[in-house]
Amino acid sequence: MVLISEDNIATSQAIAAELKENILAGKYQPGARLVQDELAEEFRASRSPIREALRMLEADGLVTIKSHSGAWITELDFAEFEELYQIRERVEPLMLRLSIPHLTTKLIKELEATLEKLNEATTVQQFLKLDREFHLLTYEGAATSYLGDIVQRMWNTTQPYRRRYSQILEREHFTSAHLEHTLLMNAIKRADLDDAERILFGHIRRTRLELKDIKE
Amino acid sequence: MVLISEDNIATSQAIAAELKENILAGKYQPGARLVQDELAEEFRASRSPIREALRMLEADGLVTIKSHSGAWITELDFAEFEELYQIRERVEPLMLRLSIPHLTTKLIKELEATLEKLNEATTVQQFLKLDREFHLLTYEGAATSYLGDIVQRMWNTTQPYRRRYSQILEREHFTSAHLEHTLLMNAIKRADLDDAERILFGHIRRTRLELKDIKE
DNA sequence: TTAGGTTCGATTGCATCCAATCACAACAAA
DNA sequence: TTTGTTGTGATTGGATGCAATCGAACCTAA
């Protein structure tokens, strides 16, 4: 009798998962080449599951495949980065709206704990990690099948760039973020859907514009 | 000297493209099983490119793969269908906004021609085909790298269901659509971004709600 | 009858080998 | 120099064979 249906994961999926971790952790630079043979050796597998894993990561937006040529860590120019933020502005408020009514008290406590740690973060590293954790937690209540994928994908592909750009952000940015996070938390606790949407929209939009300023 | 860089397409890509056409044309019912061996025979290829093609279609949302089990034409329950429409409401107005400023006069003429044909459509088949054509054309000016994929993906996966549900829509629905399309066309010609966004949002939303009514 | 276990055919997943393609360097011609 | 051509090594793409896995029918025992 099997209690937990462990869904016998294929090795291609395991490889994809591990590669994904590595990429998100910043092991590879955007634009870095991924050679099938090298990966095969690294993961002690043949090239077949590697190829499949690369296709999966392509679907996640982490890797870009060019036929007969190779695979690279996805690289964004600033226009693409900006585009992704514009999509986030539209899409994440919807996800938040769908999530809030189903947030359990346990999740809300978790959220508050994360927010507290986020406010005490001293390094940019910590800030980014906890910021991601906080926002994705606010979406936890949304039982979606597509929206969640889209949102995750955008957080994934923009990850290396958030890291890169955040280094040069002014202190002001972080205090604004801090205030907005607190407002968002309150709106969530009040279950005020419209207000929460509006705050989140503004939060993402402001970040986009500040990053754009840096670029110019 | 090669003038058109024909980007030597791998057979896996060709297979993916053809399969995609078939699926969108309704050759397979949602939920239909896709067996690798059968497809391999049909396309006179081995299973390797078939597997890759299936992964690509999975990324397009057209196919759902379950490990060690098989691939099926993606099937949506009504909740998922509704979710996709809610995403469309948020995302397509953005795409329209990014598109309008770059629409050439040639494209606008094409749009008007399509709209005219759309208004004269007599069968549901024709209506669906031209409706898709019209809307996707309005986005043609947007030079996006991600948004376009997302939007296309949603039109793709909901295609069989639009076909199914449209059969039972009231005449009223089509007259509303007709009016909204005309308003949209005018807003586009005026390059009135806000108005265009609003009309499109309402258009998608109304469709979603009418389809929901049918279901109940 | 029904719940649980077992077997077996069908199908997917992976490894290996060979073919196709590309990128780059070396060379030739203007 | 610059442009075009040709070869060659590295790498990806595809075919094939075998192993792993699933699920459904069949059996067994209560």
Coordinates of C-alpha atoms (C1' of nucleotides) in Angstrom, one line a residue:
Chain A
M1 CA 0.0 0.0 0.0
V2 CA 1.4 3.3 -1.0
L3 CA 0.3 6.2 1.1
I4 CA 2.0 9.1 -0.6
S5 CA 1.6 8.7 -4.3
E6 CA 5.3 9.6 -4.9
D7 CA 4.7 10.0 -8.6
N8 CA 7.7 8.2 -9.8
I9 CA 9.7 11.1 -11.1
A10 CA 11.6 10.5 -14.3
T11 CA 15.3 11.4 -14.2
S12 CA 14.8 14.1 -16.8
Q13 CA 12.5 15.8 -14.4
A14 CA 15.0 15.5 -11.6
I15 CA 17.7 16.9 -13.8
A16 CA 15.4 19.8 -14.8
A17 CA 14.7 20.5 -11.2
E18 CA 18.3 20.6 -10.1
L19 CA 19.4 22.6 -13.1
K20 CA 16.7 25.1 -12.3
E21 CA 17.9 25.5 -8.8
N22 CA 21.4 26.1 -10.0
I23 CA 20.3 28.7 -12.5
L24 CA 18.1 30.5 -10.0
A25 CA 20.9 30.4 -7.5
G26 CA 23.0 32.2 -10.0
K27 CA 25.5 29.4 -10.8
Y28 CA 25.3 30.4 -14.5
Q29 CA 25.4 33.8 -15.9
P30 CA 22.7 34.9 -18.3
G31 CA 23.9 34.1 -21.8
A32 CA 26.0 31.2 -20.6
R33 CA 26.2 28.2 -23.0
L34 CA 24.8 24.8 -21.9
V35 CA 26.5 21.9 -23.7
Q36 CA 24.6 18.7 -23.6
D37 CA 27.6 16.5 -23.3
E38 CA 29.0 18.4 -20.3
L39 CA 25.6 18.3 -18.6
A40 CA 25.3 14.6 -19.3
E41 CA 28.6 14.0 -17.6
E42 CA 27.8 16.3 -14.7
F43 CA 24.5 14.5 -14.0
R44 CA 25.9 11.1 -14.9
A45 CA 23.2 10.4 -17.5
S46 CA 23.0 10.2 -21.2
R47 CA 22.0 13.1 -23.4
S48 CA 18.4 12.0 -23.9
P49 CA 17.2 13.1 -20.5
I50 CA 19.4 16.2 -20.7
R51 CA 17.7 17.2 -23.9
E52 CA 14.3 16.7 -22.3
A53 CA 15.3 18.7 -19.2
L54 CA 16.4 21.6 -21.4
R55 CA 13.1 21.6 -23.2
M56 CA 11.3 21.8 -19.8
L57 CA 13.5 24.6 -18.7
E58 CA 12.8 26.3 -22.0
A59 CA 9.1 26.2 -21.1
D60 CA 10.0 27.8 -17.8
G61 CA 11.7 30.5 -19.7
L62 CA 15.0 29.8 -18.0
V63 CA 16.8 28.5 -21.1
T64 CA 16.7 29.4 -24.7
I65 CA 17.2 26.7 -27.4
K66 CA 18.3 27.4 -30.9
S67 CA 18.0 24.5 -33.3
H68 CA 21.2 22.9 -34.4
S69 CA 23.1 25.3 -32.4
G70 CA 22.7 24.9 -28.7
A71 CA 21.1 26.1 -25.4
W72 CA 21.8 29.2 -23.4
I73 CA 20.7 30.6 -20.1
T74 CA 18.0 33.1 -21.1
E75 CA 19.3 36.6 -21.4
L76 CA 17.0 39.6 -21.2
D77 CA 17.7 43.0 -22.6
F78 CA 16.2 45.9 -20.7
A79 CA 13.2 46.2 -23.0
E80 CA 12.3 42.6 -22.3
F81 CA 12.8 43.1 -18.6
E82 CA 10.5 46.1 -18.7
E83 CA 7.9 44.1 -20.7
L84 CA 7.9 41.4 -18.1
Y85 CA 7.3 43.9 -15.3
Q86 CA 4.4 45.4 -17.2
I87 CA 2.8 42.0 -17.5
R88 CA 3.4 41.4 -13.8
E89 CA 1.6 44.7 -13.1
R90 CA -1.5 43.4 -14.8
V91 CA -1.4 39.7 -13.8
E92 CA -0.2 39.6 -10.2
P93 CA -2.9 41.8 -8.8
L94 CA -5.4 39.3 -10.3
M95 CA -3.6 36.4 -8.7
L96 CA -3.6 38.3 -5.4
R97 CA -7.4 38.8 -5.7
L98 CA -8.0 35.2 -6.3
S99 CA -5.7 34.2 -3.4
I100 CA -6.8 36.5 -0.6
P101 CA -10.2 34.9 0.1
H102 CA -8.6 31.5 0.5
L103 CA -5.6 32.5 2.8
T104 CA -5.7 30.5 6.0
T105 CA -4.9 32.1 9.3
K106 CA -1.8 29.9 9.3
L107 CA -0.6 31.3 6.0
I108 CA -1.3 34.8 7.2
K109 CA 0.9 34.2 10.3
E110 CA 3.6 33.0 8.0
L111 CA 3.2 36.1 5.9
E112 CA 3.6 38.3 8.9
A113 CA 6.7 36.4 10.0
T114 CA 8.3 36.7 6.6
L115 CA 7.5 40.4 6.4
E116 CA 9.1 41.0 9.8
K117 CA 12.3 39.2 8.6
L118 CA 12.1 41.1 5.4
N119 CA 12.1 44.4 7.2
E120 CA 15.1 43.4 9.2
A121 CA 17.1 42.3 6.2
T122 CA 20.5 43.9 6.0
T123 CA 22.0 42.6 2.8
V124 CA 20.6 42.9 -0.7
Q125 CA 20.8 39.1 -1.0
Q126 CA 18.5 38.6 2.0
F127 CA 16.1 41.3 0.8
L128 CA 15.7 39.6 -2.6
K129 CA 15.2 36.2 -1.2
L130 CA 12.6 37.3 1.4
D131 CA 10.9 39.6 -1.0
R132 CA 10.3 36.7 -3.4
E133 CA 9.2 34.6 -0.5
F134 CA 6.8 37.2 0.8
H135 CA 5.1 37.9 -2.6
L136 CA 4.8 34.3 -3.6
L137 CA 3.3 33.5 -0.3
T138 CA 0.6 36.1 -0.8
Y139 CA -0.5 34.1 -3.9
E140 CA -0.5 30.8 -2.1
G141 CA -4.3 30.8 -1.7
A142 CA -5.0 31.0 -5.4
A143 CA -5.9 27.6 -6.7
T144 CA -4.9 28.3 -10.2
S145 CA -3.6 26.1 -13.0
Y146 CA -2.2 28.6 -15.4
L147 CA -1.8 32.0 -13.6
G148 CA 0.6 30.5 -11.1
D149 CA 2.8 29.1 -13.8
I150 CA 2.9 32.4 -15.6
V151 CA 3.7 34.3 -12.5
Q152 CA 6.4 31.9 -11.4
R153 CA 7.9 32.0 -14.8
M154 CA 8.3 35.7 -14.7
W155 CA 9.8 35.7 -11.3
N156 CA 12.3 33.1 -12.5
T157 CA 13.5 34.8 -15.6
T158 CA 13.8 38.2 -14.0
Q159 CA 15.7 36.8 -11.0
P160 CA 19.3 37.3 -12.2
Y161 CA 18.4 40.8 -13.2
R162 CA 16.8 41.8 -10.0
R163 CA 20.0 40.7 -8.4
R164 CA 22.1 42.7 -10.7
Y165 CA 20.0 45.9 -10.6
S166 CA 19.3 45.9 -6.9
Q167 CA 22.9 46.5 -6.1
I168 CA 22.6 50.0 -7.4
L169 CA 19.2 51.0 -6.0
E170 CA 19.0 53.9 -3.7
R171 CA 18.2 53.5 0.0
E172 CA 14.9 55.3 -0.9
H173 CA 13.8 52.3 -2.9
F174 CA 13.9 50.0 0.0
T175 CA 12.0 52.3 2.4
S176 CA 9.3 52.6 -0.2
A177 CA 9.2 48.9 -0.7
H178 CA 9.0 48.5 3.1
L179 CA 6.0 50.8 3.3
E180 CA 4.2 49.2 0.4
H181 CA 4.7 45.8 1.9
T182 CA 3.2 46.9 5.1
L183 CA 0.2 48.5 3.4
L184 CA -0.2 45.3 1.4
M185 CA -0.1 43.2 4.5
N186 CA -2.8 45.3 6.1
A187 CA -5.1 45.2 3.0
I188 CA -4.7 41.4 3.0
K189 CA -5.7 41.1 6.6
R190 CA -8.7 43.2 5.9
A191 CA -9.4 41.1 2.9
D192 CA -9.8 44.3 0.9
L193 CA -9.4 43.0 -2.6
D194 CA -9.5 46.3 -4.5
D195 CA -7.1 48.0 -2.2
A196 CA -4.7 45.1 -2.2
E197 CA -4.8 45.0 -6.0
R198 CA -4.1 48.7 -6.2
I199 CA -1.2 48.7 -3.8
L200 CA 0.4 45.7 -5.5
F201 CA 0.1 47.3 -8.9
G202 CA 1.7 50.5 -7.7
H203 CA 4.5 48.5 -6.0
I204 CA 5.5 46.7 -9.2
R205 CA 5.1 49.8 -11.3
R206 CA 7.2 51.9 -9.0
T207 CA 10.0 49.3 -9.1
R208 CA 9.9 49.2 -12.8
L209 CA 10.2 52.9 -13.2
E210 CA 13.0 53.2 -10.6
L211 CA 14.9 50.5 -12.4
K212 CA 14.3 52.4 -15.7
D213 CA 15.7 55.5 -14.2
I214 CA 18.9 53.7 -13.3
K215 CA 19.3 52.6 -16.8
E216 CA 19.2 56.1 -18.1
Chain B
M1 CA 24.7 33.5 -50.6
V2 CA 21.6 32.9 -48.7
L3 CA 19.1 35.7 -48.7
I4 CA 16.4 34.4 -46.5
S5 CA 18.0 32.8 -43.4
E6 CA 15.7 29.9 -43.5
D7 CA 16.9 28.7 -40.1
N8 CA 17.2 25.1 -40.9
I9 CA 14.2 23.8 -39.1
A10 CA 14.7 20.5 -37.2
T11 CA 12.1 17.8 -38.0
S12 CA 10.9 17.9 -34.4
Q13 CA 9.9 21.5 -35.0
A14 CA 8.2 20.6 -38.2
I15 CA 6.3 17.9 -36.5
A16 CA 5.3 20.2 -33.6
A17 CA 4.0 22.7 -36.1
E18 CA 1.9 20.2 -38.0
L19 CA 0.6 18.6 -34.9
K20 CA -0.3 22.0 -33.6
E21 CA -2.3 22.8 -36.7
N22 CA -4.1 19.5 -36.4
I23 CA -5.0 20.2 -32.8
L24 CA -6.2 23.7 -33.5
A25 CA -8.2 22.5 -36.4
G26 CA -10.0 20.1 -34.1
K27 CA -8.7 16.9 -35.4
Y28 CA -8.3 15.6 -31.9
Q29 CA -10.8 15.9 -29.1
P30 CA -9.6 17.4 -25.8
G31 CA -8.5 14.6 -23.6
A32 CA -7.5 12.4 -26.6
R33 CA -4.5 10.2 -26.0
L34 CA -1.4 10.7 -28.1
V35 CA 0.7 7.6 -28.4
Q36 CA 4.3 8.2 -29.4
D37 CA 4.6 5.1 -31.6
E38 CA 1.5 6.0 -33.6
L39 CA 2.6 9.5 -34.1
A40 CA 6.1 8.3 -35.2
E41 CA 4.5 6.1 -37.8
E42 CA 2.1 8.9 -39.0
F43 CA 5.0 11.3 -39.4
R44 CA 7.4 8.7 -40.7
A45 CA 10.0 9.5 -38.0
S46 CA 11.4 7.9 -34.9
R47 CA 10.1 8.5 -31.5
S48 CA 12.9 11.0 -30.5
P49 CA 11.6 13.9 -32.5
I50 CA 8.1 13.0 -31.5
R51 CA 9.0 13.3 -27.9
E52 CA 10.6 16.7 -28.5
A53 CA 7.6 17.9 -30.4
L54 CA 5.3 16.8 -27.6
R55 CA 7.5 18.8 -25.1
M56 CA 7.2 21.9 -27.3
L57 CA 3.4 21.5 -27.5
E58 CA 3.3 21.1 -23.8
A59 CA 5.0 24.5 -23.5
D60 CA 2.3 25.8 -25.8
G61 CA -0.3 24.4 -23.5
L62 CA -1.8 22.3 -26.1
V63 CA -0.7 19.0 -24.7
T64 CA -0.4 17.6 -21.2
I65 CA 2.4 15.1 -20.4
K66 CA 2.3 12.7 -17.5
S67 CA 5.5 11.0 -16.7
H68 CA 5.6 7.2 -17.5
S69 CA 2.1 7.5 -18.6
G70 CA 1.6 9.4 -21.8
A71 CA 0.5 12.6 -23.5
W72 CA -3.0 13.9 -23.9
I73 CA -4.6 16.8 -25.7
T74 CA -5.1 19.4 -22.9
E75 CA -8.5 19.4 -21.4
L76 CA -9.9 22.3 -19.6
D77 CA -12.7 22.2 -17.0
F78 CA -14.9 25.2 -16.8
A79 CA -12.9 26.7 -13.9
E80 CA -9.7 26.6 -15.9
F81 CA -11.5 28.1 -18.9
E82 CA -12.8 30.9 -16.8
E83 CA -9.3 31.5 -15.3
L84 CA -7.8 31.8 -18.8
Y85 CA -10.5 34.4 -19.7
Q86 CA -9.7 36.4 -16.5
I87 CA -6.0 36.4 -17.4
R88 CA -7.0 37.5 -20.9
E89 CA -9.0 40.4 -19.5
R90 CA -5.9 41.7 -17.8
V91 CA -3.2 40.9 -20.4
E92 CA -4.7 41.6 -23.8
P93 CA -5.6 45.2 -23.1
L94 CA -1.9 45.7 -22.3
M95 CA -0.9 44.1 -25.5
L96 CA -3.3 46.3 -27.4
R97 CA -1.9 49.4 -25.8
L98 CA 1.6 48.4 -26.8
S99 CA 0.4 47.6 -30.3
I100 CA -1.7 50.5 -31.4
P101 CA 1.1 53.1 -31.7
H102 CA 2.9 50.9 -34.1
L103 CA 0.0 49.8 -36.4
T104 CA 0.8 50.8 -39.9
T105 CA -1.9 52.1 -42.2
K106 CA -1.7 48.9 -44.2
L107 CA -2.5 46.9 -41.1
I108 CA -5.4 49.1 -40.2
K109 CA -6.8 48.6 -43.7
E110 CA -6.4 44.8 -43.2
L111 CA -8.2 45.2 -39.9
E112 CA -11.1 47.0 -41.4
A113 CA -11.4 44.4 -44.2
T114 CA -11.4 41.6 -41.6
L115 CA -14.0 43.3 -39.5
E116 CA -16.2 43.7 -42.5
K117 CA -16.0 40.0 -43.3
L118 CA -16.5 39.2 -39.7
N119 CA -19.7 41.2 -39.6
E120 CA -21.0 39.3 -42.6
A121 CA -20.1 35.9 -41.2
T122 CA -23.1 33.6 -41.3
T123 CA -21.8 30.4 -39.7
V124 CA -20.3 30.0 -36.2
Q125 CA -17.3 28.5 -37.8
Q126 CA -16.6 31.6 -39.9
F127 CA -17.3 33.8 -37.0
L128 CA -14.7 32.1 -34.8
K129 CA -12.0 32.1 -37.4
L130 CA -12.5 35.7 -38.3
D131 CA -12.8 36.8 -34.7
R132 CA -9.5 35.2 -33.9
E133 CA -8.0 36.8 -36.9
F134 CA -9.3 40.2 -36.1
H135 CA -8.2 40.3 -32.5
L136 CA -4.7 38.9 -33.2
L137 CA -4.3 41.4 -35.9
T138 CA -5.0 44.3 -33.5
Y139 CA -1.9 43.0 -31.5
E140 CA 0.3 42.9 -34.6
G141 CA 2.0 46.1 -33.8
A142 CA 3.3 45.0 -30.4
A143 CA 6.9 44.0 -30.7
T144 CA 6.8 41.8 -27.7
S145 CA 8.8 38.8 -26.8
Y146 CA 6.8 37.3 -24.0
L147 CA 3.4 38.8 -24.0
G148 CA 2.7 37.6 -27.5
D149 CA 3.5 34.1 -26.5
I150 CA 1.2 34.2 -23.5
V151 CA -1.7 35.6 -25.5
Q152 CA -1.3 33.1 -28.3
R153 CA -1.1 30.3 -25.9
M154 CA -4.3 31.3 -24.3
W155 CA -6.1 31.6 -27.6
N156 CA -4.8 28.2 -28.5
T157 CA -5.8 26.3 -25.5
T158 CA -9.3 27.8 -25.3
Q159 CA -9.9 27.3 -29.0
P160 CA -11.8 23.9 -28.9
Y161 CA -13.9 25.3 -26.1
R162 CA -14.9 28.5 -27.9
R163 CA -16.0 26.2 -30.7
R164 CA -18.0 24.0 -28.4
Y165 CA -19.7 26.8 -26.3
S166 CA -20.4 29.1 -29.2
Q167 CA -22.8 26.7 -30.6
I168 CA -25.2 27.5 -27.8
L169 CA -24.8 31.2 -27.6
E170 CA -27.8 33.5 -28.1
R171 CA -28.0 35.7 -31.1
E172 CA -27.7 38.6 -28.6
H173 CA -24.1 37.6 -28.0
F174 CA -23.2 38.1 -31.6
T175 CA -24.8 41.5 -31.9
S176 CA -23.0 42.7 -28.7
A177 CA -19.7 41.4 -30.1
H178 CA -20.4 43.1 -33.4
L179 CA -21.0 46.5 -31.6
E180 CA -17.9 46.1 -29.4
H181 CA -15.7 45.2 -32.4
T182 CA -16.8 48.3 -34.1
L183 CA -16.2 50.5 -31.1
L184 CA -12.8 48.9 -30.8
M185 CA -12.0 49.6 -34.4
N186 CA -12.9 53.2 -33.9
A187 CA -10.8 53.6 -30.8
I188 CA -7.9 52.0 -32.6
K189 CA -8.2 54.4 -35.5
R190 CA -8.3 57.3 -33.1
A191 CA -5.3 55.8 -31.3
D192 CA -7.2 56.2 -28.1
L193 CA -5.3 53.8 -25.9
D194 CA -7.3 54.1 -22.7
D195 CA -10.6 53.7 -24.5
A196 CA -9.4 50.8 -26.5
E197 CA -8.2 49.0 -23.4
R198 CA -11.5 49.6 -21.7
I199 CA -13.6 48.3 -24.6
L200 CA -11.4 45.2 -25.0
F201 CA -11.6 44.5 -21.3
G202 CA -15.4 44.7 -21.4
H203 CA -15.5 42.6 -24.5
I204 CA -13.6 39.7 -23.0
R205 CA -15.4 40.0 -19.6
R206 CA -18.8 40.0 -21.1
T207 CA -18.0 36.9 -23.1
R208 CA -16.7 35.2 -20.0
L209 CA -19.9 36.0 -18.1
E210 CA -22.2 34.9 -20.9
L211 CA -20.4 31.6 -21.2
K212 CA -20.7 31.2 -17.5
D213 CA -24.5 31.8 -17.6
I214 CA -24.8 29.0 -20.2
K215 CA -23.0 26.6 -17.8
E216 CA -25.5 27.2 -15.1
Chain C
dT1 C1' -19.6 -10.2 -4.4
dT2 C1' -15.6 -7.4 -3.3
dA3 C1' -11.1 -6.0 -1.8
dG4 C1' -6.5 -6.9 -2.4
dG5 C1' -2.7 -8.8 -4.8
dT6 C1' -0.3 -10.5 -9.2
dT7 C1' 0.9 -11.0 -13.8
dC8 C1' 1.7 -9.4 -18.4
dG9 C1' 1.2 -6.6 -22.5
dA10 C1' 1.6 -2.0 -24.0
dT11 C1' 4.0 2.2 -23.7
dT12 C1' 7.2 5.4 -22.0
dG13 C1' 12.1 6.6 -20.6
dC14 C1' 17.0 6.1 -21.3
dA15 C1' 21.5 4.8 -23.5
dT16 C1' 24.1 4.4 -27.4
dC17 C1' 25.4 5.0 -32.1
dC18 C1' 25.4 7.4 -36.4
dA19 C1' 24.1 11.4 -39.4
dA20 C1' 23.2 16.3 -40.1
dT21 C1' 24.5 20.8 -39.2
dC22 C1' 27.0 24.7 -37.6
dA23 C1' 30.8 27.8 -36.4
dC24 C1' 35.2 29.0 -37.2
dA25 C1' 39.6 29.1 -39.1
dA26 C1' 42.5 28.8 -42.9
dC27 C1' 43.0 29.9 -47.4
dA28 C1' 42.2 32.2 -52.1
dA29 C1' 40.9 36.0 -55.0
dA30 C1' 39.7 40.7 -55.7
Chain D
dT1 C1' 42.6 44.8 -46.2
dT2 C1' 38.2 42.8 -47.5
dT3 C1' 35.2 39.4 -49.3
dG4 C1' 34.0 34.9 -50.5
dT5 C1' 35.0 29.8 -50.3
dT6 C1' 36.1 25.5 -48.5
dG7 C1' 37.2 22.2 -45.2
dT8 C1' 37.2 20.3 -40.4
dG9 C1' 36.2 19.6 -35.6
dA10 C1' 32.7 20.1 -32.2
dT11 C1' 28.0 19.7 -31.1
dT12 C1' 23.3 18.9 -31.9
dG13 C1' 19.5 16.0 -34.0
dG14 C1' 17.5 11.4 -35.0
dA15 C1' 17.2 6.1 -35.1
dT16 C1' 17.2 2.0 -32.7
dG17 C1' 17.3 -1.3 -28.9
dC18 C1' 16.6 -2.3 -24.2
dA19 C1' 15.0 -1.4 -19.4
dA20 C1' 11.5 0.6 -16.3
dT21 C1' 7.0 1.6 -15.4
dC22 C1' 2.1 1.7 -15.7
dG23 C1' -2.6 -0.1 -15.8
dA24 C1' -6.0 -3.3 -16.7
dA25 C1' -7.4 -7.8 -16.6
dC26 C1' -7.2 -11.8 -14.0
dC27 C1' -6.9 -14.4 -10.0
dT28 C1' -7.4 -15.4 -5.0
dA29 C1' -9.3 -15.3 -0.5
dA30 C1' -12.5 -13.5 2.8

